[in-house]
Coordinates of C-alpha atoms in Angstrom, one line a residue:
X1 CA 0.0 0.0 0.0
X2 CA 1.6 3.4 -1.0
X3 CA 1.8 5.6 2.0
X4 CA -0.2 9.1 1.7
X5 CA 1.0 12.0 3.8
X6 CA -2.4 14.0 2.9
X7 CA -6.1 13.2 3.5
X8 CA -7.8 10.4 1.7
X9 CA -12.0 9.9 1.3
X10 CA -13.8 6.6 0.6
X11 CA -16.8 8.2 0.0
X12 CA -19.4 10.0 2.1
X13 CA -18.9 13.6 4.0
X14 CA -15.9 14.3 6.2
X15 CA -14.9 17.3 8.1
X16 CA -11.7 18.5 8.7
X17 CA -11.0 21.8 11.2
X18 CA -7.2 22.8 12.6
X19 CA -5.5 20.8 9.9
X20 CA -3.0 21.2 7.4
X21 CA -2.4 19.3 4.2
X22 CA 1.2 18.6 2.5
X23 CA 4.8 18.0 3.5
X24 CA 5.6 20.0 6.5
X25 CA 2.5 21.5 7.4
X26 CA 2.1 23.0 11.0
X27 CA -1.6 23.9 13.0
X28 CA -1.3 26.9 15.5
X29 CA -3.8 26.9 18.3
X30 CA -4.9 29.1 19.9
X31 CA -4.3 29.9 23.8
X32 CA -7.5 30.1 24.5
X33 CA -8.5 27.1 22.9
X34 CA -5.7 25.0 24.5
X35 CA -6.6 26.2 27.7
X36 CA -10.6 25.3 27.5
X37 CA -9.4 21.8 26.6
X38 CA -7.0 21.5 29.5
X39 CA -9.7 23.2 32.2
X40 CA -13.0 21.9 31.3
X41 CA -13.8 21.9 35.3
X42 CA -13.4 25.3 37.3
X43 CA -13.2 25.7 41.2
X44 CA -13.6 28.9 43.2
X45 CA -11.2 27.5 45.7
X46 CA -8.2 24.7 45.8
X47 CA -7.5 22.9 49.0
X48 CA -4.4 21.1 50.4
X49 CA -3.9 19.1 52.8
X50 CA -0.8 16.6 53.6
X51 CA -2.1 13.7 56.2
X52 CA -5.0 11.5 55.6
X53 CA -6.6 12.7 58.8
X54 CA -6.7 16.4 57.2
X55 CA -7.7 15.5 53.8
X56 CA -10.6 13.0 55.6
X57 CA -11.6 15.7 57.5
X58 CA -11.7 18.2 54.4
X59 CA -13.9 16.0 52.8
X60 CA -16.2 14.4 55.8
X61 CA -17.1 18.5 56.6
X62 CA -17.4 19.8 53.4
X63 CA -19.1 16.9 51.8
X64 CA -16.7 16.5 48.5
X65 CA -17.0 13.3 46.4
X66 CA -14.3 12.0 44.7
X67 CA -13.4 13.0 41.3
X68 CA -10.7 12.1 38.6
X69 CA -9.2 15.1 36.6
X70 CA -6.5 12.9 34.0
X71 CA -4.4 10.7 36.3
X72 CA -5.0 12.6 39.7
X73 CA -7.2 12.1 42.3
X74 CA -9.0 14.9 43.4
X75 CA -12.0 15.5 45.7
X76 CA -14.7 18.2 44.7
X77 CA -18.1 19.6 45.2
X78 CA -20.0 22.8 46.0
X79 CA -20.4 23.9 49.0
X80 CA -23.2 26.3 50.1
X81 CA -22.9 28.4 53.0
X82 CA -24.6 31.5 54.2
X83 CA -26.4 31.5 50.5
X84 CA -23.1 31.6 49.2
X85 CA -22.1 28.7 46.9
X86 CA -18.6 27.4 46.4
X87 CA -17.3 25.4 43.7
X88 CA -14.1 23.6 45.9
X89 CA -11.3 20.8 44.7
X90 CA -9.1 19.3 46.8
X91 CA -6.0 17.1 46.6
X92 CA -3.9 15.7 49.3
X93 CA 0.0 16.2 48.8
X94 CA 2.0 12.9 47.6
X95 CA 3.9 13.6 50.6
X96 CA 5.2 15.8 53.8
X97 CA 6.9 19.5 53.5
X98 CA 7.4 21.9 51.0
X99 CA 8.2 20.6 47.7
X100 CA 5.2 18.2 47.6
X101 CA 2.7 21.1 48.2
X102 CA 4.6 22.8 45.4
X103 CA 3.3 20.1 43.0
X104 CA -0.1 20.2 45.0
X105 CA -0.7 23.5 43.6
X106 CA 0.4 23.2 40.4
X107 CA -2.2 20.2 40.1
X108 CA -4.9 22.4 41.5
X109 CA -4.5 25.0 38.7
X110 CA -3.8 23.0 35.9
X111 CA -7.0 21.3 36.3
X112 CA -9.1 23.4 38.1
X113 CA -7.6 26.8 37.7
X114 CA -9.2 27.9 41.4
X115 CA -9.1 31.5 42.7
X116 CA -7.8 31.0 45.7
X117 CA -5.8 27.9 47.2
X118 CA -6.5 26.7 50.9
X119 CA -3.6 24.9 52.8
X120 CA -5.6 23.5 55.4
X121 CA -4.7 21.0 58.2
X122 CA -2.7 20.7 61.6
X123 CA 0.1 22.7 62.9
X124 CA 2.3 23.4 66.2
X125 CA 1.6 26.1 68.1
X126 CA 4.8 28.3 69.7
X127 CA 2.7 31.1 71.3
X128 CA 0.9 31.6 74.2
X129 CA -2.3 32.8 72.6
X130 CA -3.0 29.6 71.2
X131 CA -3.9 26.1 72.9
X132 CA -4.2 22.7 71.3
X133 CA -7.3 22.6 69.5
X134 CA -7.3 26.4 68.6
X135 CA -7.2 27.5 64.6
X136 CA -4.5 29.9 63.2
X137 CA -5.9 31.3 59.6
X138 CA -3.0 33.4 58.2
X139 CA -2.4 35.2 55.1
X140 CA 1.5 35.4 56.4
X141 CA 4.3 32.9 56.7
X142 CA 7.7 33.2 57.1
X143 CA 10.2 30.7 55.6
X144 CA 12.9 30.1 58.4
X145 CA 15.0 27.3 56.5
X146 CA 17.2 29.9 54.7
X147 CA 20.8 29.6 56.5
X148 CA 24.7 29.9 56.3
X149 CA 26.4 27.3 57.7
X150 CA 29.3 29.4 59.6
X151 CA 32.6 28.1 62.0
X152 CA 30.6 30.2 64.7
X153 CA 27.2 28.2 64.0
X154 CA 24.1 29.0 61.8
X155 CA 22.7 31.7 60.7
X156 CA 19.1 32.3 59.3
X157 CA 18.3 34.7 56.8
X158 CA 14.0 34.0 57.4
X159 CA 11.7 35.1 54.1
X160 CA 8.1 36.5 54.9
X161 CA 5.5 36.0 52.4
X162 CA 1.9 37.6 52.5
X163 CA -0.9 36.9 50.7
X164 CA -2.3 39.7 48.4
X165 CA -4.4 42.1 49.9
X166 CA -7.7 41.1 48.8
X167 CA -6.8 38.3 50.9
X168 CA -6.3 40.3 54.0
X169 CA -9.2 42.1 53.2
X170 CA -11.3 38.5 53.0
X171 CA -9.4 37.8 56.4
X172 CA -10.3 40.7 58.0
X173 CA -14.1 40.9 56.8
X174 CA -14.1 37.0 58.3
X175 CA -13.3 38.5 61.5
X176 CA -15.4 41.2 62.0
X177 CA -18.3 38.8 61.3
X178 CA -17.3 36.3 63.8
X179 CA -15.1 38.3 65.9
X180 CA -11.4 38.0 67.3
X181 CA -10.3 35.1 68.2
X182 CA -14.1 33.8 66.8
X183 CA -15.5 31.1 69.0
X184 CA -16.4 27.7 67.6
X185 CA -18.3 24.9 68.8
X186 CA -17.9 21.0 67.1
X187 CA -19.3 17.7 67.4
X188 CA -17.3 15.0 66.5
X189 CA -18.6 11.8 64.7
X190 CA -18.5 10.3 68.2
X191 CA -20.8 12.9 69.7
X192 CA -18.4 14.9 72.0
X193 CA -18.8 18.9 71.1
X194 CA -15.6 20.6 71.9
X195 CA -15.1 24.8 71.8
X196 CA -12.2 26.4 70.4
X197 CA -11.3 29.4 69.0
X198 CA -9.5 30.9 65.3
X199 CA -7.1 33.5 65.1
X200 CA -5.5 35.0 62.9
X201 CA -1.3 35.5 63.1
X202 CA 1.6 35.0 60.8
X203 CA 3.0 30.9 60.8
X204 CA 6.7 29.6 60.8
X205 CA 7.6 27.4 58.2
X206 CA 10.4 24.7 57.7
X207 CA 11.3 21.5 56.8
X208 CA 12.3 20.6 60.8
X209 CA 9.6 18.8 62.6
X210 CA 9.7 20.3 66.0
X211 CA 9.6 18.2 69.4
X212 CA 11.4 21.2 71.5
X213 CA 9.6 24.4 72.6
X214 CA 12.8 25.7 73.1
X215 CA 14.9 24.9 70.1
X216 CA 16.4 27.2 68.5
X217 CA 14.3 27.7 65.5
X218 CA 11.3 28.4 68.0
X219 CA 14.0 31.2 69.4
X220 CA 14.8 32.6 65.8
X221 CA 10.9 32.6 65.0
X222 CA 9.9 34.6 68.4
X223 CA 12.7 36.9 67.6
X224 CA 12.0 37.3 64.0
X225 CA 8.5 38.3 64.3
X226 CA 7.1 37.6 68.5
X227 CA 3.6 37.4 67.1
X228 CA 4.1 34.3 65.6
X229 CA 1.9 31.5 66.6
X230 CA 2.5 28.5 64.5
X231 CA 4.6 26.5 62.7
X232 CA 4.6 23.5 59.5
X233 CA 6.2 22.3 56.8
X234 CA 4.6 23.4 54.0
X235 CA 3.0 26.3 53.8
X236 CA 6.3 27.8 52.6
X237 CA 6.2 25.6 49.6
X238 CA 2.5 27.3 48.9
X239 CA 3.9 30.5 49.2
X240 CA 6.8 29.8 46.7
X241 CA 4.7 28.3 44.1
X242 CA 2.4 31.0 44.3
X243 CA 5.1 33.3 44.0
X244 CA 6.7 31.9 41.2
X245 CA 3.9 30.4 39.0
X246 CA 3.6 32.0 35.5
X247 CA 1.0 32.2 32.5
X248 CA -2.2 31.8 32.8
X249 CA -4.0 30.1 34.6
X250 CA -3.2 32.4 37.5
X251 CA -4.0 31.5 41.2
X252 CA -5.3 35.0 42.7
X253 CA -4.5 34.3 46.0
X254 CA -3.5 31.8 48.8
X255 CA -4.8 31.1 52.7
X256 CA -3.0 29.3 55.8
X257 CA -5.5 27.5 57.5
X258 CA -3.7 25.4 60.8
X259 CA -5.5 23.4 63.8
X260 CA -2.8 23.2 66.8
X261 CA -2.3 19.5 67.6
X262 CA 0.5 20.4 69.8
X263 CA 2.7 23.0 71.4
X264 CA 5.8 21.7 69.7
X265 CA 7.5 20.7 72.7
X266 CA 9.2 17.2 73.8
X267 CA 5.2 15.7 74.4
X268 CA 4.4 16.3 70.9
X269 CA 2.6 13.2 69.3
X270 CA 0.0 12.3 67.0
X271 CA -3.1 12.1 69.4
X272 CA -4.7 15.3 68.8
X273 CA -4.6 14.9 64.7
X274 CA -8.0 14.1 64.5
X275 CA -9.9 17.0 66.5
X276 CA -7.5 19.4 65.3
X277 CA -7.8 19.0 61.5
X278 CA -11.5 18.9 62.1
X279 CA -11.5 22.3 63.6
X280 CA -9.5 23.2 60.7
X281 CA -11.9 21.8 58.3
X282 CA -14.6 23.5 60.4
X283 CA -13.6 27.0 60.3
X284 CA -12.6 26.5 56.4
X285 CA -16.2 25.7 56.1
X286 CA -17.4 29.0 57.5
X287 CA -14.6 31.0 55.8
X288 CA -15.5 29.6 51.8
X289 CA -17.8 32.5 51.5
X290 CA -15.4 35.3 52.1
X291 CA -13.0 33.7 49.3
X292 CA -15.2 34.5 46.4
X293 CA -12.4 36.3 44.3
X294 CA -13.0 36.6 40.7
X295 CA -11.2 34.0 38.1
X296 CA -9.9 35.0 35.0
X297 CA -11.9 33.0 32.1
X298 CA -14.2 31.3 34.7
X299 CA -17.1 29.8 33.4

Protein backbone atom coordinates (compact mmCIF):
# COMPACT_ATOMS: atom_id res chain seq x y z
CA UNK A 1 0.00 0.00 0.00
CA UNK A 2 1.60 3.45 -1.00
CA UNK A 3 1.80 5.64 2.03
CA UNK A 4 -0.25 9.11 1.71
CA UNK A 5 0.99 12.01 3.82
CA UNK A 6 -2.42 13.95 2.91
CA UNK A 7 -6.11 13.16 3.48
CA UNK A 8 -7.75 10.40 1.66
CA UNK A 9 -11.98 9.94 1.30
CA UNK A 10 -13.81 6.63 0.55
CA UNK A 11 -16.82 8.23 -0.02
CA UNK A 12 -19.37 10.01 2.12
CA UNK A 13 -18.93 13.61 3.95
CA UNK A 14 -15.89 14.32 6.24
CA UNK A 15 -14.92 17.32 8.05
CA UNK A 16 -11.75 18.49 8.71
CA UNK A 17 -11.02 21.79 11.18
CA UNK A 18 -7.20 22.85 12.63
CA UNK A 19 -5.54 20.85 9.92
CA UNK A 20 -2.99 21.18 7.37
CA UNK A 21 -2.41 19.31 4.22
CA UNK A 22 1.15 18.63 2.51
CA UNK A 23 4.75 17.99 3.53
CA UNK A 24 5.60 20.00 6.49
CA UNK A 25 2.54 21.52 7.38
CA UNK A 26 2.05 23.01 10.98
CA UNK A 27 -1.61 23.87 13.00
CA UNK A 28 -1.28 26.87 15.46
CA UNK A 29 -3.79 26.93 18.26
CA UNK A 30 -4.86 29.11 19.92
CA UNK A 31 -4.33 29.91 23.76
CA UNK A 32 -7.50 30.07 24.49
CA UNK A 33 -8.52 27.11 22.88
CA UNK A 34 -5.65 25.03 24.51
CA UNK A 35 -6.64 26.22 27.67
CA UNK A 36 -10.56 25.30 27.51
CA UNK A 37 -9.42 21.82 26.57
CA UNK A 38 -6.98 21.50 29.50
CA UNK A 39 -9.69 23.20 32.24
CA UNK A 40 -12.97 21.94 31.35
CA UNK A 41 -13.80 21.87 35.26
CA UNK A 42 -13.41 25.28 37.30
CA UNK A 43 -13.17 25.68 41.18
CA UNK A 44 -13.64 28.87 43.19
CA UNK A 45 -11.20 27.51 45.68
CA UNK A 46 -8.18 24.67 45.79
CA UNK A 47 -7.55 22.86 48.96
CA UNK A 48 -4.45 21.12 50.43
CA UNK A 49 -3.91 19.09 52.82
CA UNK A 50 -0.83 16.64 53.57
CA UNK A 51 -2.12 13.71 56.21
CA UNK A 52 -5.01 11.50 55.64
CA UNK A 53 -6.56 12.74 58.76
CA UNK A 54 -6.71 16.44 57.22
CA UNK A 55 -7.75 15.47 53.83
CA UNK A 56 -10.62 13.00 55.59
CA UNK A 57 -11.61 15.73 57.49
CA UNK A 58 -11.74 18.18 54.38
CA UNK A 59 -13.87 16.02 52.76
CA UNK A 60 -16.16 14.41 55.78
CA UNK A 61 -17.09 18.50 56.62
CA UNK A 62 -17.45 19.83 53.39
CA UNK A 63 -19.14 16.90 51.82
CA UNK A 64 -16.66 16.53 48.54
CA UNK A 65 -16.98 13.29 46.36
CA UNK A 66 -14.28 11.97 44.70
CA UNK A 67 -13.42 12.99 41.34
CA UNK A 68 -10.70 12.13 38.60
CA UNK A 69 -9.24 15.11 36.62
CA UNK A 70 -6.52 12.90 34.00
CA UNK A 71 -4.45 10.68 36.27
CA UNK A 72 -4.97 12.62 39.70
CA UNK A 73 -7.21 12.07 42.31
CA UNK A 74 -9.03 14.89 43.38
CA UNK A 75 -12.01 15.54 45.71
CA UNK A 76 -14.66 18.25 44.67
CA UNK A 77 -18.09 19.60 45.15
CA UNK A 78 -20.04 22.83 45.95
CA UNK A 79 -20.39 23.95 48.98
CA UNK A 80 -23.19 26.28 50.14
CA UNK A 81 -22.88 28.41 52.95
CA UNK A 82 -24.56 31.52 54.24
CA UNK A 83 -26.40 31.48 50.49
CA UNK A 84 -23.07 31.63 49.24
CA UNK A 85 -22.08 28.70 46.86
CA UNK A 86 -18.61 27.41 46.42
CA UNK A 87 -17.32 25.38 43.69
CA UNK A 88 -14.07 23.64 45.86
CA UNK A 89 -11.33 20.80 44.69
CA UNK A 90 -9.11 19.31 46.84
CA UNK A 91 -6.04 17.15 46.60
CA UNK A 92 -3.92 15.72 49.32
CA UNK A 93 -0.01 16.24 48.79
CA UNK A 94 1.95 12.95 47.60
CA UNK A 95 3.86 13.56 50.64
CA UNK A 96 5.16 15.80 53.84
CA UNK A 97 6.90 19.51 53.52
CA UNK A 98 7.41 21.92 51.00
CA UNK A 99 8.19 20.59 47.75
CA UNK A 100 5.18 18.16 47.56
CA UNK A 101 2.65 21.06 48.18
CA UNK A 102 4.63 22.78 45.42
CA UNK A 103 3.31 20.05 43.03
CA UNK A 104 -0.06 20.21 45.01
CA UNK A 105 -0.67 23.52 43.61
CA UNK A 106 0.37 23.22 40.41
CA UNK A 107 -2.22 20.23 40.05
CA UNK A 108 -4.95 22.40 41.46
CA UNK A 109 -4.51 25.01 38.71
CA UNK A 110 -3.80 23.04 35.86
CA UNK A 111 -7.01 21.30 36.31
CA UNK A 112 -9.15 23.39 38.12
CA UNK A 113 -7.63 26.77 37.65
CA UNK A 114 -9.17 27.89 41.44
CA UNK A 115 -9.13 31.54 42.65
CA UNK A 116 -7.81 30.97 45.75
CA UNK A 117 -5.78 27.91 47.19
CA UNK A 118 -6.45 26.65 50.91
CA UNK A 119 -3.61 24.91 52.79
CA UNK A 120 -5.59 23.54 55.44
CA UNK A 121 -4.65 20.95 58.22
CA UNK A 122 -2.75 20.65 61.56
CA UNK A 123 0.06 22.67 62.87
CA UNK A 124 2.25 23.43 66.21
CA UNK A 125 1.64 26.14 68.06
CA UNK A 126 4.81 28.27 69.71
CA UNK A 127 2.68 31.07 71.30
CA UNK A 128 0.92 31.59 74.22
CA UNK A 129 -2.28 32.76 72.59
CA UNK A 130 -3.00 29.62 71.15
CA UNK A 131 -3.89 26.14 72.88
CA UNK A 132 -4.16 22.69 71.34
CA UNK A 133 -7.34 22.59 69.48
CA UNK A 134 -7.27 26.40 68.62
CA UNK A 135 -7.19 27.46 64.58
CA UNK A 136 -4.54 29.87 63.17
CA UNK A 137 -5.90 31.31 59.61
CA UNK A 138 -2.96 33.37 58.15
CA UNK A 139 -2.36 35.21 55.08
CA UNK A 140 1.47 35.42 56.38
CA UNK A 141 4.26 32.85 56.71
CA UNK A 142 7.75 33.21 57.10
CA UNK A 143 10.24 30.67 55.64
CA UNK A 144 12.88 30.07 58.35
CA UNK A 145 15.03 27.25 56.52
CA UNK A 146 17.18 29.91 54.73
CA UNK A 147 20.83 29.64 56.50
CA UNK A 148 24.68 29.90 56.31
CA UNK A 149 26.42 27.29 57.74
CA UNK A 150 29.26 29.43 59.60
CA UNK A 151 32.59 28.10 61.98
CA UNK A 152 30.57 30.23 64.73
CA UNK A 153 27.23 28.19 64.04
CA UNK A 154 24.06 29.03 61.81
CA UNK A 155 22.75 31.67 60.71
CA UNK A 156 19.07 32.32 59.28
CA UNK A 157 18.28 34.69 56.83
CA UNK A 158 13.99 34.02 57.42
CA UNK A 159 11.68 35.15 54.11
CA UNK A 160 8.12 36.55 54.89
CA UNK A 161 5.54 35.99 52.43
CA UNK A 162 1.88 37.60 52.54
CA UNK A 163 -0.87 36.93 50.65
CA UNK A 164 -2.31 39.71 48.44
CA UNK A 165 -4.45 42.08 49.90
CA UNK A 166 -7.68 41.11 48.81
CA UNK A 167 -6.81 38.35 50.92
CA UNK A 168 -6.33 40.31 53.97
CA UNK A 169 -9.16 42.12 53.15
CA UNK A 170 -11.25 38.46 52.97
CA UNK A 171 -9.43 37.79 56.41
CA UNK A 172 -10.28 40.69 58.01
CA UNK A 173 -14.13 40.90 56.84
CA UNK A 174 -14.11 37.03 58.33
CA UNK A 175 -13.26 38.51 61.52
CA UNK A 176 -15.43 41.19 62.01
CA UNK A 177 -18.27 38.78 61.32
CA UNK A 178 -17.33 36.27 63.84
CA UNK A 179 -15.06 38.30 65.93
CA UNK A 180 -11.40 37.99 67.29
CA UNK A 181 -10.28 35.11 68.20
CA UNK A 182 -14.11 33.81 66.75
CA UNK A 183 -15.55 31.12 69.00
CA UNK A 184 -16.39 27.71 67.56
CA UNK A 185 -18.27 24.90 68.80
CA UNK A 186 -17.86 21.01 67.14
CA UNK A 187 -19.33 17.73 67.35
CA UNK A 188 -17.29 15.00 66.53
CA UNK A 189 -18.65 11.81 64.68
CA UNK A 190 -18.54 10.30 68.24
CA UNK A 191 -20.81 12.94 69.67
CA UNK A 192 -18.38 14.87 71.96
CA UNK A 193 -18.79 18.87 71.13
CA UNK A 194 -15.63 20.61 71.87
CA UNK A 195 -15.06 24.75 71.78
CA UNK A 196 -12.15 26.38 70.45
CA UNK A 197 -11.27 29.41 69.01
CA UNK A 198 -9.53 30.87 65.33
CA UNK A 199 -7.06 33.54 65.14
CA UNK A 200 -5.53 34.96 62.89
CA UNK A 201 -1.27 35.55 63.09
CA UNK A 202 1.56 34.97 60.80
CA UNK A 203 3.03 30.91 60.75
CA UNK A 204 6.65 29.65 60.80
CA UNK A 205 7.55 27.39 58.23
CA UNK A 206 10.38 24.74 57.68
CA UNK A 207 11.27 21.46 56.79
CA UNK A 208 12.28 20.59 60.81
CA UNK A 209 9.61 18.84 62.56
CA UNK A 210 9.73 20.29 65.99
CA UNK A 211 9.63 18.23 69.38
CA UNK A 212 11.39 21.24 71.47
CA UNK A 213 9.60 24.41 72.63
CA UNK A 214 12.79 25.74 73.14
CA UNK A 215 14.89 24.87 70.08
CA UNK A 216 16.45 27.16 68.55
CA UNK A 217 14.34 27.66 65.50
CA UNK A 218 11.30 28.40 68.04
CA UNK A 219 14.01 31.20 69.38
CA UNK A 220 14.83 32.59 65.79
CA UNK A 221 10.88 32.58 64.97
CA UNK A 222 9.88 34.61 68.44
CA UNK A 223 12.69 36.92 67.63
CA UNK A 224 12.05 37.34 63.96
CA UNK A 225 8.52 38.30 64.32
CA UNK A 226 7.10 37.64 68.55
CA UNK A 227 3.60 37.37 67.09
CA UNK A 228 4.06 34.27 65.56
CA UNK A 229 1.92 31.51 66.58
CA UNK A 230 2.51 28.52 64.53
CA UNK A 231 4.60 26.53 62.65
CA UNK A 232 4.64 23.46 59.52
CA UNK A 233 6.16 22.25 56.80
CA UNK A 234 4.56 23.44 54.05
CA UNK A 235 2.97 26.34 53.76
CA UNK A 236 6.33 27.79 52.55
CA UNK A 237 6.23 25.59 49.64
CA UNK A 238 2.48 27.27 48.94
CA UNK A 239 3.93 30.45 49.22
CA UNK A 240 6.80 29.83 46.75
CA UNK A 241 4.74 28.28 44.06
CA UNK A 242 2.41 31.01 44.30
CA UNK A 243 5.08 33.33 44.05
CA UNK A 244 6.66 31.92 41.17
CA UNK A 245 3.93 30.44 39.03
CA UNK A 246 3.58 31.97 35.46
CA UNK A 247 1.01 32.24 32.55
CA UNK A 248 -2.17 31.82 32.76
CA UNK A 249 -4.02 30.09 34.58
CA UNK A 250 -3.16 32.41 37.49
CA UNK A 251 -4.04 31.52 41.21
CA UNK A 252 -5.26 35.01 42.66
CA UNK A 253 -4.49 34.29 46.01
CA UNK A 254 -3.52 31.78 48.80
CA UNK A 255 -4.79 31.13 52.75
CA UNK A 256 -3.03 29.26 55.75
CA UNK A 257 -5.50 27.54 57.49
CA UNK A 258 -3.74 25.39 60.78
CA UNK A 259 -5.50 23.39 63.84
CA UNK A 260 -2.80 23.16 66.79
CA UNK A 261 -2.27 19.53 67.57
CA UNK A 262 0.52 20.43 69.80
CA UNK A 263 2.70 23.02 71.45
CA UNK A 264 5.76 21.67 69.69
CA UNK A 265 7.52 20.73 72.74
CA UNK A 266 9.21 17.23 73.83
CA UNK A 267 5.21 15.73 74.39
CA UNK A 268 4.43 16.28 70.95
CA UNK A 269 2.55 13.23 69.33
CA UNK A 270 0.03 12.29 66.97
CA UNK A 271 -3.11 12.11 69.38
CA UNK A 272 -4.70 15.31 68.76
CA UNK A 273 -4.59 14.90 64.70
CA UNK A 274 -8.02 14.06 64.48
CA UNK A 275 -9.86 17.00 66.45
CA UNK A 276 -7.48 19.43 65.25
CA UNK A 277 -7.84 18.98 61.54
CA UNK A 278 -11.53 18.93 62.09
CA UNK A 279 -11.53 22.25 63.57
CA UNK A 280 -9.47 23.17 60.69
CA UNK A 281 -11.92 21.81 58.26
CA UNK A 282 -14.60 23.48 60.38
CA UNK A 283 -13.55 26.96 60.26
CA UNK A 284 -12.59 26.52 56.36
CA UNK A 285 -16.21 25.69 56.07
CA UNK A 286 -17.41 29.01 57.50
CA UNK A 287 -14.62 30.96 55.84
CA UNK A 288 -15.52 29.58 51.76
CA UNK A 289 -17.78 32.54 51.54
CA UNK A 290 -15.38 35.29 52.06
CA UNK A 291 -12.99 33.67 49.34
CA UNK A 292 -15.15 34.49 46.44
CA UNK A 293 -12.38 36.26 44.29
CA UNK A 294 -13.00 36.58 40.70
CA UNK A 295 -11.18 34.01 38.06
CA UNK A 296 -9.89 34.97 35.00
CA UNK A 297 -11.87 32.99 32.14
CA UNK A 298 -14.23 31.34 34.72
CA UNK A 299 -17.06 29.85 33.44
Amino acid sequence: MNSNSGIVNYGGSMEVSQSAVGHGATVNVSADREQKARHGKRADVGVITVLGKEAKAVYEVLGLQRARNGNLPFFEGTVNVRDAVTRVAAIRALSQGQRSTVMAFDHLRRNYNPAVVVLVGVGGGIHSDVEIGDVVVTPRVVYYDLRKETPDGQRRRGEEREAPAAIGHAINSFFIDYDEPADFQTTDPKGITREYRALTGPIGSGEAVIADAESEIIRYLKAFNDKILAVDMEAGGLTQAFHEQDGAPAVRGWVVVRGISDDASPTKNDGYHDIAARHAATVLHTLLPYLHLPTTGAT
